[in-house]
Amino acid sequence: MDSRAIYSCFIVHNSPTAAAAEQYRRIRNNIRIAAGKKEQISLVITSPSPGEGKTTSAVNLAVSFAQRGDKVLLVDANVRNPILGQVFSIKQWPGLADGLASNIDFEESVYLTDIERLSIVPGGSHLPGAADLLDSQAMSEFLDRARKEYTVILFDCSAVLETPDAIALAGRCDGVVLVVSSGKTQQKKALEAKRLLDFGKVRILGSLLNRG
Amino acid sequence: MGEHVEDENEVYEKAPSSRVPVKEINLKEWAAVIRRRLWIILLTTVLLAVLGGLYSSQPEVPLYSSSARIMIPAATPEQLSTIKVFIREPVVLERVIQESGIRRSAGGLRNQISVGSVDNSIITIISVVDPDPAVAPQIVNAVVRVFTEEVSKRMGFNGISVLTEAVESPNPAPINPPSNRALIAGIIAGLVIGLGLALLLESLDDTLRSERDLERILGVDSLGVVPKLQRKDSFGNSRRKNEYVRGEAIGS
């Protein structure tokens, strides 16, 4: 993640008038509509393949939800290769993996950010079998705890074709937002990802075309 | 009721095909393809233009043409054709080379000579193209003389008369003046090939590009498009107070 990529993560925060920020707000509203205008939503942000702009989209969406007044929890569910801590320049651990392995309390894995109403949970320590914890009783408890406090819970998840994590996690959330990179994502891969999501009975709220 | 609903569905399904002008969409798509693959079109155009330019700038041997007009009052079209073929027969050419003493081979000479009729009449034009403006009319006249003799000797045909003899022009102009035709041809060929390559790449490229692609190919609702970052967005000169400033990343 170079500084420019990091910058683009905060486009909504730093340049609220930019065209991209405007679009993120539109996408945020569309997500709310697609999710049935529930007051509380939990989403998985993923993409067919790695490097299509998941983290950038996740952070910007989180910020735009926070701007709307939601209490937002952004979770780095990419436990194999966590990056969110780097983006927000906080420690990578303790985080989600430690929380799920019940080494620590829920509160200890949540970090406040400089952005109002936005808290994040970094990926956490590299634990063997951390990925399996995403689809466990511990995850359900984590979600229940989070729902008590936050109205929007976003999971930045690894790619669908890379790991089964996104599908496992999405089953416990309201649905998936599929990030597709314009001119980069191949139809074949996108269709394969969609097939996997459909097979996993995951609800695809919609997809987001990333031209950035 | 049920029937009525079916009717509506039918109308609904037919509507898009009749409402969307196919041509316009194609043109738009073409324009988009050209814009997206402009680099390859420009590359091939420049490449072939350079090649054409190099070819154009090569010095060429200037060629000069000279011709004579003769009349062959043949009785039948077959006879006329035969006589005209006779002009470029080796029998004639060998004698021309011998008698005029020019250094050309029979085969080479044959390629220099062209025979044509004026509007399907019996008037025939014999032209010779040669690098030497003085030699060309010599060859023409030698050919006419020898061929007339040969025809009367071998075919017993005597009616050939010369209308205009070939003369050396006082200020000869070459028939192949240096031109930049190769350059222009290179540019045009480059454009065509570039366009072809662009379309080929486009047809091989199966990436998703638009919200329409998402909905049509993937069958997923599009939530929106995140545009490219504008430069002024990423390097705004007005740093806000609440700008998110990162500290040092810990680890990586």
Coordinates of C-alpha atoms in Angstrom, one line a residue, chain B residues 30-214:
Chain B
W30 CA -16.7 1.7 -31.6
A31 CA -15.8 5.1 -30.4
A32 CA -15.2 3.7 -26.9
V33 CA -13.0 1.0 -28.3
I34 CA -11.0 3.4 -30.3
R35 CA -10.5 5.7 -27.3
R36 CA -9.5 2.8 -25.1
R37 CA -7.0 1.3 -27.6
L38 CA -5.8 4.6 -29.1
W39 CA -2.2 3.7 -28.2
I40 CA -2.1 0.7 -30.4
I41 CA -3.7 2.5 -33.3
L42 CA -1.2 5.3 -33.0
L43 CA 1.7 2.9 -32.6
T44 CA 0.9 0.9 -35.8
T45 CA 0.2 4.2 -37.7
V46 CA 3.5 5.8 -36.7
L47 CA 5.4 2.6 -37.4
L48 CA 4.0 2.1 -40.9
A49 CA 4.3 5.8 -41.6
V50 CA 8.0 5.7 -40.7
L51 CA 8.4 2.6 -42.9
G52 CA 6.6 4.3 -45.8
G53 CA 8.5 7.5 -45.3
L54 CA 11.8 5.5 -45.5
Y55 CA 10.6 3.8 -48.6
S56 CA 9.6 7.1 -50.1
S57 CA 12.9 8.7 -49.4
Q58 CA 14.9 6.0 -51.1
P59 CA 16.4 7.4 -54.3
E60 CA 14.8 5.6 -57.3
V61 CA 16.2 5.2 -60.8
P62 CA 14.2 7.7 -62.9
L63 CA 12.5 5.9 -65.8
Y64 CA 11.5 7.5 -69.1
S65 CA 8.8 6.4 -71.5
S66 CA 8.6 6.8 -75.2
S67 CA 6.0 5.5 -77.7
A68 CA 5.1 5.2 -81.3
R69 CA 1.7 4.8 -82.8
I70 CA 1.1 2.4 -85.7
M71 CA -1.8 1.2 -87.7
I72 CA -2.4 -2.5 -88.3
P73 CA -5.2 -2.8 -90.9
A74 CA -5.9 -6.5 -90.1
A75 CA -8.8 -8.3 -91.7
T76 CA -10.0 -10.1 -88.6
P77 CA -9.7 -9.5 -84.9
E78 CA -7.7 -12.8 -84.5
Q79 CA -5.2 -11.6 -87.1
L80 CA -4.9 -8.3 -85.3
S81 CA -4.2 -10.0 -82.0
T82 CA -1.7 -12.3 -83.5
I83 CA 0.2 -9.4 -85.1
K84 CA 0.1 -7.4 -81.8
V85 CA 1.5 -10.5 -80.0
F86 CA 4.2 -10.6 -82.6
I87 CA 5.6 -7.2 -81.4
R88 CA 7.0 -8.8 -78.2
E89 CA 8.1 -12.1 -79.7
P90 CA 11.7 -13.1 -79.0
V91 CA 12.3 -13.4 -82.8
V92 CA 11.7 -9.7 -83.1
L93 CA 13.5 -8.7 -79.9
E94 CA 16.7 -10.7 -80.7
R95 CA 17.0 -8.8 -84.0
V96 CA 16.3 -5.5 -82.3
I97 CA 19.1 -6.1 -79.8
Q98 CA 21.5 -7.2 -82.5
E99 CA 20.8 -4.4 -84.9
S100 CA 20.6 -1.5 -82.5
G101 CA 23.4 -2.8 -80.3
I102 CA 21.8 -1.9 -77.0
R103 CA 22.8 -3.9 -74.0
R104 CA 19.6 -5.5 -72.9
S105 CA 18.5 -9.1 -72.7
A106 CA 15.6 -10.3 -74.8
G107 CA 13.6 -11.0 -71.6
G108 CA 14.4 -7.7 -70.1
L109 CA 13.5 -5.9 -73.2
R110 CA 10.2 -7.8 -73.3
N111 CA 9.3 -6.4 -69.9
Q112 CA 10.1 -2.9 -71.0
I113 CA 7.8 -3.0 -73.9
S114 CA 4.0 -2.6 -73.6
V115 CA 1.5 -2.8 -76.4
G116 CA -2.0 -1.3 -76.3
S117 CA -4.7 -0.4 -78.7
V118 CA -6.6 2.9 -78.7
D119 CA -10.2 2.2 -78.0
N120 CA -10.2 -1.3 -79.5
S121 CA -9.3 0.2 -82.9
I122 CA -6.5 -1.0 -85.2
I123 CA -4.4 1.9 -84.0
T124 CA -1.8 0.5 -81.7
I125 CA 0.6 2.2 -79.3
I126 CA 4.0 0.7 -78.6
S127 CA 5.7 2.1 -75.5
V128 CA 9.1 1.4 -74.0
V129 CA 10.2 2.4 -70.6
D130 CA 13.9 2.8 -70.1
P131 CA 16.3 4.6 -67.6
D132 CA 17.9 6.4 -70.5
P133 CA 15.7 9.0 -72.2
A134 CA 17.7 8.8 -75.4
V135 CA 17.6 5.0 -75.7
A136 CA 13.8 4.6 -75.2
P137 CA 12.8 6.1 -78.6
Q138 CA 15.6 4.2 -80.3
I139 CA 14.3 1.0 -79.0
V140 CA 10.7 1.9 -80.0
N141 CA 11.6 2.7 -83.5
A142 CA 13.9 -0.3 -83.9
V143 CA 11.1 -2.6 -82.6
V144 CA 8.6 -1.0 -85.1
R145 CA 11.0 -1.5 -88.0
V146 CA 12.0 -5.0 -87.2
F147 CA 8.5 -6.1 -86.4
T148 CA 7.1 -4.7 -89.6
E149 CA 9.7 -6.7 -91.6
E150 CA 9.2 -9.9 -89.6
V151 CA 5.4 -9.7 -90.0
S152 CA 5.6 -9.3 -93.7
K153 CA 8.3 -12.1 -93.9
R154 CA 6.5 -14.6 -91.7
M155 CA 2.9 -13.8 -92.1
G156 CA 2.8 -12.1 -95.5
F157 CA 1.1 -9.1 -94.0
N158 CA 2.2 -5.8 -95.4
G159 CA -0.2 -3.1 -94.4
I160 CA 1.4 -1.7 -91.3
S161 CA 2.0 2.0 -91.4
V162 CA 3.6 4.2 -88.8
L163 CA 1.4 7.1 -87.7
T164 CA 3.8 8.7 -85.2
E165 CA 7.4 7.8 -84.7
A166 CA 9.0 7.9 -81.3
V167 CA 11.1 11.0 -80.8
E168 CA 13.5 11.9 -78.0
S169 CA 11.9 14.7 -76.0
P170 CA 14.1 17.8 -75.5
N171 CA 13.5 17.9 -71.8
P172 CA 12.4 14.5 -70.7
A173 CA 10.4 14.1 -67.5
P174 CA 10.6 10.8 -65.7
I175 CA 7.4 8.8 -65.4
N176 CA 8.1 8.0 -61.7
P177 CA 8.8 11.3 -60.0
P178 CA 9.7 11.0 -56.4
S179 CA 6.4 11.1 -54.4
N180 CA 5.4 10.5 -50.8
R181 CA 2.8 8.0 -51.9
A182 CA 4.4 5.2 -49.8
L183 CA 4.2 7.5 -46.8
I184 CA 0.5 8.1 -47.3
A185 CA -0.1 4.4 -48.0
G186 CA 1.8 3.6 -44.8
I187 CA -0.3 6.0 -42.8
I188 CA -3.5 4.6 -44.2
A189 CA -2.4 1.0 -43.8
G190 CA -1.3 1.8 -40.2
L191 CA -4.6 3.2 -39.4
V192 CA -6.4 0.2 -40.9
I193 CA -4.2 -2.4 -39.2
G194 CA -4.3 -0.5 -35.9
L195 CA -8.0 -0.4 -36.0
G196 CA -8.1 -4.1 -36.8
L197 CA -5.7 -4.9 -34.0
A198 CA -7.7 -2.7 -31.6
L199 CA -10.9 -4.6 -32.5
L200 CA -9.1 -7.9 -32.2
L201 CA -7.8 -7.1 -28.7
E202 CA -11.2 -5.9 -27.8
S203 CA -12.8 -9.1 -28.8
L204 CA -10.2 -11.1 -26.9
D205 CA -10.6 -8.9 -23.8
D206 CA -13.3 -10.2 -21.6
T207 CA -13.1 -7.8 -18.7
L208 CA -16.1 -6.1 -17.1
R209 CA -16.2 -2.4 -17.9
S210 CA -19.6 -0.9 -17.3
E211 CA -22.6 -1.0 -15.0
R212 CA -24.4 -2.5 -18.0
D213 CA -21.8 -5.3 -18.1
L214 CA -22.4 -6.1 -14.5

